[in-house]
Coordinates of C-alpha atoms and ligand atoms in Angstrom, one line a residue:
M1 CA 22.2 -12.2 61.6
A2 CA 22.0 -15.9 61.0
E3 CA 18.6 -15.5 59.5
A4 CA 19.8 -12.9 57.1
A5 CA 22.7 -15.0 56.0
M6 CA 20.3 -17.9 55.2
K7 CA 18.1 -15.6 53.1
A8 CA 20.7 -14.4 50.6
P9 CA 21.3 -17.7 48.7
M10 CA 17.5 -18.3 48.6
A11 CA 16.9 -15.0 47.0
E12 CA 19.6 -15.8 44.4
A13 CA 17.9 -19.1 43.6
E14 CA 14.5 -17.4 43.2
R15 CA 15.8 -14.6 41.0
E16 CA 13.4 -14.2 38.2
L17 CA 14.7 -14.8 34.7
T18 CA 13.4 -13.9 31.3
D19 CA 14.4 -15.0 27.8
G20 CA 14.6 -13.7 24.2
F21 CA 11.1 -15.0 23.4
H22 CA 9.5 -12.9 26.1
L23 CA 11.8 -9.9 25.7
I24 CA 10.8 -9.5 22.0
I25 CA 7.1 -9.8 22.9
D26 CA 7.5 -7.3 25.8
A27 CA 9.4 -4.9 23.5
L28 CA 6.7 -5.1 20.8
K29 CA 3.9 -4.6 23.3
L30 CA 5.7 -1.7 25.0
N31 CA 5.7 0.0 21.6
G32 CA 2.0 -0.6 20.9
V33 CA 2.3 -3.5 18.4
K34 CA -1.1 -5.2 18.3
T35 CA -0.8 -7.4 15.2
I36 CA 1.8 -9.7 13.6
Y37 CA 1.3 -11.0 10.1
G38 CA 3.4 -14.1 9.3
V39 CA 3.9 -17.8 8.6
P40 CA 5.2 -20.1 11.4
G41 CA 8.0 -22.6 11.4
I42 CA 11.6 -23.1 12.8
P43 CA 12.7 -21.0 14.7
I44 CA 9.7 -18.8 15.3
T45 CA 6.8 -21.2 15.9
D46 CA 6.9 -21.0 19.7
F47 CA 7.4 -17.3 19.5
G48 CA 4.2 -17.0 17.5
R49 CA 2.3 -19.1 20.1
M50 CA 3.7 -17.0 23.0
A51 CA 2.9 -13.7 21.3
Q52 CA -0.7 -15.0 20.7
A53 CA -1.0 -16.0 24.3
S54 CA 0.3 -12.6 25.4
G55 CA -2.6 -10.9 23.6
I56 CA -0.9 -9.9 20.4
R57 CA -3.0 -10.8 17.4
V58 CA -0.9 -13.2 15.3
L59 CA -2.3 -13.9 11.9
S60 CA -1.0 -16.9 10.0
F61 CA -0.9 -16.7 6.2
R62 CA -0.4 -19.3 3.6
H63 CA 2.6 -17.5 2.0
E64 CA 4.9 -15.0 3.5
Q65 CA 4.6 -12.6 0.5
N66 CA 1.0 -12.1 1.3
A67 CA 1.7 -11.6 5.0
G68 CA 4.3 -9.1 4.0
Y69 CA 1.9 -7.1 1.8
A70 CA -0.5 -7.2 4.7
A71 CA 2.1 -5.7 7.0
S72 CA 3.0 -3.0 4.4
I73 CA -0.5 -1.8 4.0
A74 CA -1.1 -1.9 7.8
G75 CA 1.8 0.5 8.0
F76 CA 0.2 2.8 5.4
L77 CA -3.2 2.7 7.1
T78 CA -2.0 3.2 10.7
K79 CA 1.2 5.2 10.5
Q80 CA 2.7 2.5 12.7
P81 CA 5.1 -0.1 11.2
G82 CA 3.3 -3.2 10.1
I83 CA 5.1 -6.3 11.4
C84 CA 5.7 -9.4 9.3
L85 CA 7.3 -12.5 10.8
T86 CA 9.0 -15.1 8.7
V87 CA 11.2 -18.2 9.1
S88 CA 14.8 -18.3 7.9
A89 CA 16.0 -18.4 4.2
P90 CA 13.0 -19.4 2.0
G91 CA 10.4 -17.7 4.3
F92 CA 12.6 -14.7 4.6
L93 CA 13.0 -14.5 0.8
N94 CA 9.3 -14.9 0.4
G95 CA 8.7 -11.9 2.6
L96 CA 11.4 -9.8 1.0
T97 CA 9.4 -8.7 -2.1
A98 CA 6.9 -7.1 0.3
L99 CA 9.7 -5.4 2.2
A100 CA 11.1 -3.9 -1.0
H101 CA 7.5 -2.9 -2.0
A102 CA 7.0 -1.2 1.4
T103 CA 10.3 0.7 0.9
T104 CA 9.4 1.7 -2.7
N105 CA 6.0 2.9 -1.6
C106 CA 7.2 4.7 1.5
F107 CA 5.1 2.5 3.8
P108 CA 6.6 1.7 7.3
M109 CA 7.1 -2.0 7.8
I110 CA 9.3 -4.3 9.8
L111 CA 10.2 -7.7 8.5
M112 CA 11.3 -9.7 11.5
S113 CA 12.8 -13.0 10.4
G114 CA 14.3 -15.9 12.3
S115 CA 17.7 -16.9 11.0
S116 CA 20.1 -19.8 11.4
E117 CA 23.2 -20.2 13.5
R118 CA 25.6 -17.3 12.8
E119 CA 28.7 -19.4 13.4
I120 CA 27.7 -22.0 10.9
V121 CA 26.2 -19.6 8.3
D122 CA 29.3 -17.4 8.3
L123 CA 31.6 -20.4 7.8
Q124 CA 29.2 -21.7 5.2
Q125 CA 29.0 -25.1 6.8
G126 CA 25.5 -25.9 5.5
D127 CA 23.2 -25.1 8.4
Y128 CA 19.5 -25.8 8.2
E129 CA 18.1 -22.9 6.0
E130 CA 21.5 -21.3 5.8
M131 CA 21.6 -17.8 4.4
D132 CA 23.3 -14.5 5.2
Q133 CA 19.9 -12.7 5.4
L134 CA 21.1 -9.4 6.8
A135 CA 23.4 -8.8 3.8
I136 CA 20.6 -9.8 1.3
A137 CA 18.0 -7.6 2.9
K138 CA 20.2 -4.4 3.1
P139 CA 19.9 -3.1 -0.4
L140 CA 16.1 -3.7 -0.4
C141 CA 15.1 -1.7 2.7
K142 CA 15.8 1.5 4.5
A143 CA 17.8 -0.1 7.3
A144 CA 18.7 -3.6 8.5
F145 CA 19.7 -4.7 12.0
R146 CA 20.6 -8.0 13.7
V147 CA 20.3 -8.7 17.4
L148 CA 22.7 -11.2 18.9
H149 CA 22.2 -10.7 22.6
A150 CA 18.9 -10.7 24.6
A151 CA 20.0 -7.6 26.4
D152 CA 20.0 -5.7 23.0
I153 CA 16.4 -6.7 22.0
G154 CA 15.0 -3.4 23.2
T155 CA 17.5 -1.3 21.4
G156 CA 17.2 -3.4 18.2
L157 CA 13.4 -3.0 18.0
A158 CA 13.6 0.7 18.9
R159 CA 16.1 1.3 16.0
A160 CA 13.8 -0.7 13.7
I161 CA 10.8 1.4 14.6
R162 CA 12.6 4.7 14.3
A163 CA 14.1 3.7 11.0
A164 CA 10.7 2.6 9.6
L165 CA 8.8 5.7 10.7
S166 CA 11.1 8.7 10.7
G167 CA 11.7 10.9 7.7
R168 CA 10.5 9.1 4.5
P169 CA 8.8 5.9 5.9
G170 CA 10.0 2.5 4.5
G171 CA 10.8 -1.1 5.1
V172 CA 13.2 -2.3 7.8
Y173 CA 14.7 -5.7 8.3
L174 CA 15.3 -7.1 11.8
D175 CA 17.3 -10.3 11.9
L176 CA 16.6 -12.6 14.9
P177 CA 19.0 -15.6 15.0
A178 CA 17.5 -18.8 16.5
K179 CA 19.8 -18.7 19.5
L180 CA 18.5 -15.3 20.6
F181 CA 15.0 -16.6 21.4
G182 CA 16.3 -19.0 24.0
Q183 CA 18.9 -16.7 25.7
V184 CA 18.2 -16.2 29.3
M185 CA 18.8 -13.1 31.4
D186 CA 17.7 -11.5 34.7
A187 CA 14.1 -10.4 34.3
E188 CA 14.6 -7.1 36.1
A189 CA 17.6 -6.2 33.9
G190 CA 15.7 -7.4 30.9
K191 CA 12.8 -5.1 31.7
K192 CA 15.2 -2.2 32.1
S193 CA 16.8 -2.9 28.7
L194 CA 13.5 -2.4 26.8
V195 CA 13.0 0.9 25.0
K196 CA 9.8 2.8 24.5
V197 CA 10.2 4.8 21.4
I198 CA 9.2 8.4 22.1
D199 CA 8.1 10.5 19.1
P200 CA 9.2 8.1 16.4
A201 CA 8.2 10.4 13.5
P202 CA 9.1 13.8 14.8
A203 CA 7.4 16.8 13.1
Q204 CA 9.7 18.3 10.5
I205 CA 8.8 22.0 10.3
P206 CA 9.5 23.7 7.0
A207 CA 11.7 26.8 7.0
P208 CA 9.7 30.0 6.9
D209 CA 11.4 31.3 3.7
A210 CA 10.6 28.0 2.0
V211 CA 7.0 28.5 2.9
K212 CA 7.0 32.1 1.6
R213 CA 8.7 31.0 -1.6
A214 CA 6.0 28.3 -2.2
L215 CA 3.2 30.8 -1.6
D216 CA 4.8 33.4 -3.9
V217 CA 5.1 30.9 -6.7
L218 CA 1.5 29.8 -6.1
K219 CA 0.3 33.4 -6.2
S220 CA 2.0 34.0 -9.5
A221 CA -0.1 31.2 -11.1
K222 CA -2.8 31.7 -13.7
K223 CA -3.6 28.0 -14.1
P224 CA -2.6 26.4 -10.8
L225 CA -3.0 22.7 -10.0
I226 CA -2.6 20.7 -6.8
I227 CA -1.6 17.0 -7.0
L228 CA -2.4 14.8 -4.0
G229 CA -0.3 11.6 -3.7
K230 CA -0.3 8.7 -1.4
G231 CA 2.1 10.5 0.9
A232 CA -0.6 13.0 1.5
A233 CA -3.0 10.2 2.4
Y234 CA -0.4 8.6 4.7
A235 CA 0.2 11.8 6.5
Q236 CA -3.3 11.9 8.1
A237 CA -3.5 15.7 7.8
D238 CA -6.9 15.3 6.2
A239 CA -8.7 18.4 7.5
D240 CA -5.8 20.8 6.7
I241 CA -5.3 19.4 3.2
K242 CA -9.0 19.8 2.6
A243 CA -8.9 23.4 4.0
L244 CA -5.9 24.2 1.8
V245 CA -7.5 23.0 -1.3
E246 CA -10.8 24.7 -0.6
K247 CA -9.4 28.0 0.6
T248 CA -7.2 28.4 -2.4
G249 CA -9.9 27.2 -4.8
I250 CA -7.3 25.4 -6.9
P251 CA -8.3 22.3 -8.9
F252 CA -6.8 19.1 -7.5
L253 CA -5.8 15.9 -9.1
P254 CA -5.6 12.8 -6.8
M255 CA -3.1 10.1 -7.5
S256 CA -4.5 6.6 -7.3
M257 CA -4.2 6.1 -3.5
G258 CA -4.7 9.9 -2.9
K259 CA -8.3 9.5 -4.1
G260 CA -10.8 10.2 -1.4
L261 CA -8.7 12.8 0.5
L262 CA -11.3 15.0 -0.9
P263 CA -14.3 13.3 -2.5
D264 CA -13.8 12.5 -6.3
T265 CA -17.2 14.2 -6.7
H266 CA -15.8 17.5 -5.1
P267 CA -16.4 20.5 -7.4
Q268 CA -12.6 21.2 -7.6
C269 CA -11.7 17.6 -8.5
A270 CA -9.9 17.4 -11.8
G271 CA -9.7 13.6 -11.8
A272 CA -11.7 13.2 -15.0
A273 CA -9.8 16.1 -16.7
R274 CA -6.3 14.7 -16.0
S275 CA -4.8 15.2 -19.5
T276 CA -6.1 18.7 -19.6
V277 CA -4.8 19.9 -16.3
L278 CA -1.4 18.2 -16.7
A279 CA -0.9 19.8 -20.1
Q280 CA -2.4 23.2 -19.4
S281 CA -1.5 24.1 -15.8
D282 CA 1.3 26.7 -15.3
V283 CA 2.1 26.0 -11.6
V284 CA 1.8 22.6 -10.0
M285 CA 1.9 21.9 -6.3
L286 CA 2.8 18.3 -5.5
I287 CA 1.8 17.1 -2.0
G288 CA 3.3 13.7 -1.2
A289 CA 3.6 12.6 -4.8
R290 CA 6.8 11.9 -6.7
L291 CA 7.4 13.0 -10.3
N292 CA 8.1 9.4 -11.3
W293 CA 6.8 7.3 -14.2
L294 CA 3.2 7.7 -12.9
L295 CA 3.4 11.4 -13.6
S296 CA 5.5 11.0 -16.8
H297 CA 8.6 12.3 -14.9
G298 CA 7.1 15.8 -15.0
K299 CA 8.1 16.4 -18.6
G300 CA 7.2 15.7 -22.2
K301 CA 4.0 16.0 -24.2
S302 CA 1.6 15.1 -21.4
W303 CA 3.0 18.0 -19.4
G304 CA 2.3 20.4 -22.4
E305 CA 6.0 20.8 -23.4
P306 CA 7.4 22.9 -24.9
H307 CA 5.5 25.2 -22.5
S308 CA 7.3 25.2 -19.2
K309 CA 5.7 25.1 -15.8
K310 CA 6.8 25.7 -12.3
F311 CA 6.6 23.0 -9.6
I312 CA 6.2 23.4 -5.9
Q313 CA 6.9 20.1 -4.1
I314 CA 6.0 19.2 -0.5
D315 CA 7.9 16.2 0.7
I316 CA 9.7 15.0 3.8
E317 CA 12.6 13.7 1.7
P318 CA 14.9 16.5 0.6
K319 CA 16.7 14.3 -2.0
E320 CA 13.4 14.0 -3.8
M321 CA 13.6 17.6 -5.0
D322 CA 14.8 18.0 -8.7
S323 CA 14.8 14.2 -9.1
N324 CA 13.3 14.6 -12.6
V325 CA 12.8 18.3 -13.3
E326 CA 13.6 21.6 -11.5
I327 CA 11.5 22.3 -8.5
A328 CA 11.0 26.1 -8.2
A329 CA 9.8 25.9 -4.6
P330 CA 10.9 22.9 -2.6
L331 CA 9.0 22.6 0.7
V332 CA 10.8 20.0 2.8
G333 CA 9.0 18.9 5.9
D334 CA 6.2 16.6 7.0
I335 CA 3.0 17.2 5.2
G336 CA 1.0 18.1 8.3
S337 CA 3.4 20.8 9.2
C338 CA 3.9 22.1 5.7
V339 CA 0.2 22.3 4.9
S340 CA -0.5 24.0 8.2
A341 CA 2.3 26.5 7.5
L342 CA 0.8 27.2 4.1
L343 CA -2.7 27.7 5.5
H344 CA -1.3 30.1 8.0
G345 CA 0.6 32.0 5.3
L346 CA -2.5 32.3 3.1
G347 CA -4.0 34.6 5.7
G348 CA -7.5 36.0 5.1
H349 CA -7.0 37.4 1.6
W350 CA -6.2 34.8 -0.9
T351 CA -7.2 35.5 -4.5
A352 CA -9.0 32.6 -6.1
P353 CA -7.5 31.3 -9.4
P354 CA -8.8 33.0 -12.6
A355 CA -12.3 31.9 -13.2
D356 CA -11.8 30.9 -16.8
W357 CA -9.2 28.3 -15.7
V358 CA -11.4 26.8 -13.0
K359 CA -14.4 26.8 -15.4
A360 CA -12.4 25.2 -18.2
V361 CA -11.3 22.4 -15.9
A362 CA -14.8 21.8 -14.5
S363 CA -16.4 21.7 -17.9
K364 CA -13.8 19.3 -19.4
R365 CA -14.4 17.1 -16.3
D366 CA -18.2 17.3 -16.7
E367 CA -17.9 16.5 -20.3
N368 CA -15.8 13.4 -19.7
V369 CA -18.1 12.2 -16.9
A370 CA -21.2 12.6 -19.1
K371 CA -19.5 10.7 -21.9
M372 CA -18.8 7.8 -19.6
A373 CA -22.2 7.7 -18.0
P374 CA -24.2 5.6 -20.6
R375 CA -21.4 3.0 -20.8
L376 CA -21.7 2.4 -17.1
M377 CA -25.3 1.6 -17.4
N378 CA -24.9 -1.0 -20.1
N379 CA -26.3 -4.5 -19.6
N380 CA -24.2 -6.2 -22.2
N381 CA -24.1 -10.0 -22.1
P382 CA -21.3 -11.1 -21.7
M383 CA -20.5 -8.2 -19.3
D384 CA -17.8 -5.7 -20.0
Y385 CA -15.7 -3.8 -17.5
H386 CA -18.0 -0.7 -17.7
G387 CA -21.2 -2.6 -17.1
A388 CA -19.7 -4.4 -14.1
L389 CA -18.0 -1.2 -12.7
G390 CA -21.2 0.8 -13.1
V391 CA -22.9 -1.3 -10.4
L392 CA -19.8 -1.6 -8.2
R393 CA -19.5 2.2 -8.3
T394 CA -22.9 2.6 -6.8
I395 CA -22.2 0.1 -4.1
V396 CA -19.1 2.0 -3.0
K397 CA -21.0 5.3 -3.1
E398 CA -23.6 3.8 -0.8
R399 CA -20.8 2.6 1.6
P400 CA -18.2 5.3 1.6
D401 CA -16.4 3.9 4.6
A402 CA -15.8 0.5 3.0
I403 CA -12.2 -0.2 1.7
L404 CA -11.5 -0.8 -1.9
V405 CA -8.6 -3.1 -2.8
N406 CA -7.7 -3.2 -6.5
E407 CA -5.3 -4.9 -8.8
G408 CA -5.0 -6.1 -12.4
A409 CA -4.4 -4.3 -15.6
N410 CA -7.7 -3.3 -17.2
A411 CA -9.3 -4.4 -13.9
L412 CA -7.1 -1.8 -12.2
D413 CA -7.1 1.1 -14.6
L414 CA -10.8 1.1 -15.3
T415 CA -11.8 0.7 -11.6
R416 CA -9.5 3.6 -10.7
G417 CA -11.1 5.8 -13.3
I418 CA -14.7 4.8 -12.7
I419 CA -15.2 4.2 -9.0
D420 CA -15.4 7.4 -7.0
M421 CA -13.8 7.5 -3.6
Y422 CA -15.2 9.6 -0.8
Q423 CA -12.9 9.2 2.2
P424 CA -9.1 9.2 2.7
R425 CA -7.1 5.9 2.7
K426 CA -10.0 3.9 1.3
R427 CA -8.4 2.9 -2.0
L428 CA -5.5 0.5 -1.7
D429 CA -3.8 -0.7 -4.9
V430 CA -0.7 -1.9 -6.7
G431 CA 1.3 1.3 -5.9
T432 CA 4.5 2.6 -7.4
W433 CA 5.6 -0.7 -8.9
G434 CA 2.2 -1.7 -10.3
V435 CA 2.8 -5.1 -8.6
M436 CA 0.4 -8.0 -8.9
G437 CA -0.2 -10.0 -5.7
V438 CA -1.0 -7.4 -3.1
G439 CA -4.7 -8.2 -3.2
M440 CA -5.6 -10.7 -0.5
G441 CA -2.8 -9.5 1.9
Y442 CA -4.1 -6.0 1.6
A443 CA -7.7 -7.1 2.0
I444 CA -6.9 -9.1 5.1
A445 CA -4.9 -6.2 6.8
A446 CA -7.5 -3.7 5.8
A447 CA -10.3 -5.7 7.5
I448 CA -8.1 -6.4 10.6
E449 CA -6.7 -2.8 11.0
T450 CA -9.9 -0.9 10.3
G451 CA -12.8 -3.3 11.1
K452 CA -14.5 -2.0 7.9
P453 CA -15.9 -4.1 5.1
V454 CA -13.6 -4.7 2.2
L455 CA -14.3 -4.9 -1.5
A456 CA -11.4 -6.4 -3.5
I457 CA -11.8 -5.9 -7.3
E458 CA -9.3 -8.3 -8.8
G459 CA -8.2 -9.2 -12.3
D460 CA -8.3 -13.0 -12.7
S461 CA -4.5 -13.0 -13.2
A462 CA -3.9 -10.6 -10.3
F463 CA -6.0 -12.7 -8.0
G464 CA -4.0 -15.8 -8.8
F465 CA -0.9 -14.3 -7.1
S466 CA -2.4 -14.4 -3.7
G467 CA -5.6 -16.5 -4.2
M468 CA -4.8 -19.2 -1.6
E469 CA -5.3 -16.5 1.1
I470 CA -9.1 -16.9 0.7
E471 CA -8.6 -19.7 3.1
T472 CA -7.1 -17.2 5.6
I473 CA -10.0 -14.8 5.0
C474 CA -12.5 -17.6 5.8
R475 CA -10.4 -18.9 8.7
Y476 CA -10.5 -15.5 10.4
N477 CA -14.1 -14.9 9.1
L478 CA -13.2 -11.5 7.7
P479 CA -15.7 -9.1 6.0
V480 CA -14.1 -9.4 2.6
C481 CA -15.9 -9.6 -0.7
V482 CA -13.6 -10.5 -3.6
V483 CA -14.9 -9.8 -7.1
I484 CA -12.9 -11.4 -9.8
F485 CA -13.1 -9.8 -13.2
N486 CA -12.7 -13.0 -15.1
N487 CA -11.8 -12.4 -18.7
D488 CA -10.0 -15.7 -19.1
G489 CA -6.5 -14.2 -18.8
I490 CA -3.9 -11.4 -18.6
Y491 CA -5.3 -8.3 -20.4
R492 CA -7.7 -10.5 -22.4
G493 CA -8.5 -14.1 -22.9
T494 CA -8.5 -14.2 -26.7
D495 CA -4.8 -14.7 -27.6
V496 CA -4.1 -17.7 -29.8
N497 CA -0.7 -19.5 -30.1
T498 CA -0.4 -20.8 -33.7
S499 CA 2.9 -22.6 -33.3
N500 CA 2.1 -25.6 -31.2
A501 CA -0.7 -27.0 -28.9
D502 CA 0.2 -24.9 -25.9
P503 CA -2.2 -22.1 -25.0
A504 CA -1.1 -18.6 -25.7
T505 CA 1.1 -17.1 -22.9
T506 CA -1.6 -14.7 -21.7
V507 CA -4.7 -17.0 -21.5
F508 CA -6.0 -19.2 -18.7
V509 CA -8.5 -22.0 -18.5
K510 CA -11.6 -20.8 -20.2
G511 CA -14.7 -20.4 -18.1
A512 CA -12.8 -21.0 -14.8
R513 CA -15.1 -21.0 -11.8
Y514 CA -13.2 -19.1 -9.1
D515 CA -16.3 -18.9 -7.0
K516 CA -15.9 -22.7 -6.3
M517 CA -12.6 -22.1 -4.6
I518 CA -14.0 -20.2 -1.6
E519 CA -16.7 -22.8 -1.1
A520 CA -13.9 -25.3 -0.2
F521 CA -13.3 -23.2 2.9
G522 CA -16.9 -22.5 3.9
G523 CA -17.2 -19.1 2.2
V524 CA -19.9 -17.9 -0.1
G525 CA -19.2 -18.3 -3.8
V526 CA -21.3 -16.7 -6.5
N527 CA -21.1 -16.9 -10.3
A528 CA -22.3 -13.6 -11.8
T529 CA -22.9 -13.2 -15.5
T530 CA -24.8 -9.9 -15.6
P531 CA -24.5 -6.6 -13.8
D532 CA -27.7 -7.3 -11.9
E533 CA -26.4 -10.6 -10.5
L534 CA -23.1 -8.9 -9.6
K535 CA -25.0 -6.2 -7.8
R536 CA -27.1 -8.6 -5.8
A537 CA -24.1 -10.7 -4.8
V538 CA -21.9 -7.9 -3.7
N539 CA -24.6 -6.0 -1.9
A540 CA -25.4 -9.2 0.1
A541 CA -21.8 -9.8 0.9
M542 CA -21.1 -6.2 2.0
D543 CA -24.2 -6.3 4.2
S544 CA -23.6 -9.7 5.7
G545 CA -19.8 -9.4 6.1
K546 CA -19.5 -13.0 5.2
P547 CA -16.3 -14.0 3.3
T548 CA -17.5 -14.0 -0.4
L549 CA -16.0 -14.5 -3.8
V550 CA -17.9 -13.4 -6.9
N551 CA -16.7 -14.8 -10.2
A552 CA -17.8 -11.9 -12.5
V553 CA -17.8 -13.4 -16.0
L554 CA -16.5 -10.8 -18.4
D555 CA -16.2 -10.8 -22.2
P556 CA -12.7 -12.2 -22.9
A557 CA -12.3 -9.6 -25.6
A558 CA -13.2 -6.7 -23.4
G559 CA -9.7 -5.6 -22.2
S560 CA -6.7 -4.0 -23.9
E561 CA -3.0 -4.9 -23.8
S562 CA -1.5 -3.7 -20.5
G563 CA -4.6 -1.7 -19.7
R564 CA -3.8 2.0 -19.8
I565 CA 0.0 1.6 -20.0
G566 CA 0.4 -0.4 -23.2
N567 CA 2.8 2.4 -24.4
L568 CA 5.4 1.1 -22.0
N569 CA 5.8 -2.2 -23.9
P570 CA 9.1 -2.1 -25.7
Q571 CA 8.9 -2.0 -29.5
S572 CA 11.6 -3.4 -31.8
A573 CA 13.3 -0.8 -33.9
L574 CA 13.8 -3.6 -36.4
K575 CA 10.1 -4.3 -36.7
K576 CA 9.4 -0.6 -37.5
K577 CA 11.8 -0.6 -40.4
Ligands
ADP601 P1 2.0 8.7 -5.6 O1 2.3 7.3 -6.1 O2 0.6 8.7 -4.9 O3 2.2 9.7 -6.6 P2 4.5 8.6 -4.2 O4 4.6 7.3 -3.5 O5 5.2 8.7 -5.5 O6 2.9 9.0 -4.3 O7 5.0 9.8 -3.3 C1 4.8 9.8 -1.9 C2 5.8 10.8 -1.3 O8 5.3 11.2 -0.1 C3 7.2 10.3 -1.1 O9 8.1 11.1 -1.8 C4 7.4 10.4 0.4 O10 8.7 10.8 0.7 C5 6.4 11.4 0.8 N1 5.9 11.3 2.1 C6 5.4 10.2 2.8 N2 5.0 10.5 4.0 C7 5.2 11.9 4.2 C8 4.9 12.8 5.2 N3 4.4 12.4 6.4 N4 5.3 14.1 5.0 C9 5.8 14.5 3.9 N5 6.1 13.6 2.8 C10 5.7 12.4 3.0
TPW602 C1 4.6 -9.4 -9.6 C2 2.9 -8.1 -15.0 C3 0.8 -6.6 -15.0 S1 -0.9 -6.7 -15.0 C4 -0.9 -8.4 -15.0 C5 0.4 -8.9 -15.0 C6 0.7 -10.3 -15.0 C7 -2.2 -9.2 -15.0 C8 -3.3 -8.5 -15.8 O1 -4.4 -9.4 -15.9 P1 -5.6 -9.4 -15.0 O2 -6.3 -8.0 -15.4 O3 -5.2 -9.2 -13.6 O4 -6.4 -10.6 -15.3 P2 -7.1 -7.7 -16.7 O5 -8.4 -7.1 -16.3 O6 -6.3 -6.7 -17.6 O7 -7.3 -9.0 -17.5 N1 4.2 -10.0 -12.0 C9 4.1 -9.0 -11.0 N2 3.7 -7.8 -11.3 C10 3.3 -7.5 -12.5 N3 2.9 -6.2 -12.7 C11 3.3 -8.4 -13.6 C12 3.8 -9.7 -13.2 C13 1.4 -7.9 -15.0
MG603 MG1 -7.9 -10.8 -16.7

């Protein structure tokens, strides 16, 4: 009895405690988070150290925007939310562009940011890095949460994960005030408060009558077309999508990041006959692709108007239907479930589309491919885009599992058109906004998440937005080869300003040697002036896996204004008069 009485206060004193730092780490690990992309500083420096010590990979970037883009594409590649970690106010704002980008592109991502003292921020008393971050993040993401008590960390992270992954994926903001990290609570109670998120992206099965309607519309087609968007790539329903395309025999058109779901060299691929199939098809089935600007909103001359066509749209977001034109057969559900239901509904007796349509598409495609072929073999000096891309196209063909990151204007549009992709989720680019700056963040996350070699084809301007991250690539010794299409500027390097001594707004330092930059960090730099030199350098880099930057010197006059989308530049009505 006396002994028992002595023991009680001892046990109380030895009671194990935990804190906010550890609870966040435990909650992340419980939910399978393996990597954090971020930039350290108050109030998250120690958190990053502890997360690293606990076995989570914590990658430090040179700018939060690039860490954010890395997290966003990690989300696309893995179907798990990519995690970005930033400091308060300025760090948070730097990460916000990427969070908005993730939301716009339907990539799951969580931006976790430290923030300052709530009491001081809310009274606007001038705290260190004072900002009402939650309010600012809200309109730019799918959901935004703040955790004030250590006991709520488990729930906060669970809500963030569910919001990012369920339904249409997107960006989520999680606000972590500085005080939260140091809050202490009973370890046992803390452990119990954590939440493992079960089935965060539940299957959304399409209604049987919606499946039947879609199949009926598809059957009625004389000139059917399937469009595969990045939602289809994200869904990871690769085998069923391939089976649907092949069983129906319908020509398919991949959107930029849908390339490779089926190889671009597939007999049914209509990639090189894009204008023809958009204008002439009578029934179009969209799988994970929106009828936004990238598809001319589903109307107008490029869609062959005044002839009308019928759309079938597979999407997890019901509100997407009719966003631009009437959808004759909306099929709402997750792509895996929808495609599998369609396959099931096809049964054994599907009639292939009329042979004259299939043949017309194939011959237009072959004609365009043949027209392009000699240009890709040119050895022009200085190089042009086609000569450079001709050799890079072969390098990708020989390494179909390598990942291609791509941004720029001409550097983007011509690469997308010329380089064939062979496997799903191998092409990562500027996405729905056509944003510059994703390059190095994407390349880093692609290497980290997949372990595959990465080839980043970058316009010289595009590269500049994230160029400092070549230090990060060297620091983590990642198998990334950056090729800069250096045409001395934005679109081209030939503009001249005639009004004063300043250079024109679109031109950069002539003859810049970007290859020297990576040498500062111990990487391999190569200056390539011919397709042959380019080929040798990139092959060596892809084989060795050494961080490499190739400055590919292009003819400054080779590009055109805004690449393929010059028509989007506003024109003055006045000027036309
Ligand atoms: P692209 O730019 O390639 O045309 P978009 O980004 O416009 O593609 O469209 C992707 C679409 O895919 C979005 O409307 C999104 O809601 C949808 N989506 C994403 N993941 C899934 C999924 N797992 N199942 C169904 N639809 C999805
Ligand atoms: C965040 C506007 C679109 S394309 C581009 C800019 C600045 C660069 C094109 O030059 P680059 O390619 O990369 O050298 P090339 O081959 O044509 O010469 N800021 C953001 N996003 C966009 N899209 C822009 C500006 C833009
Ligand atoms: Mg350029």
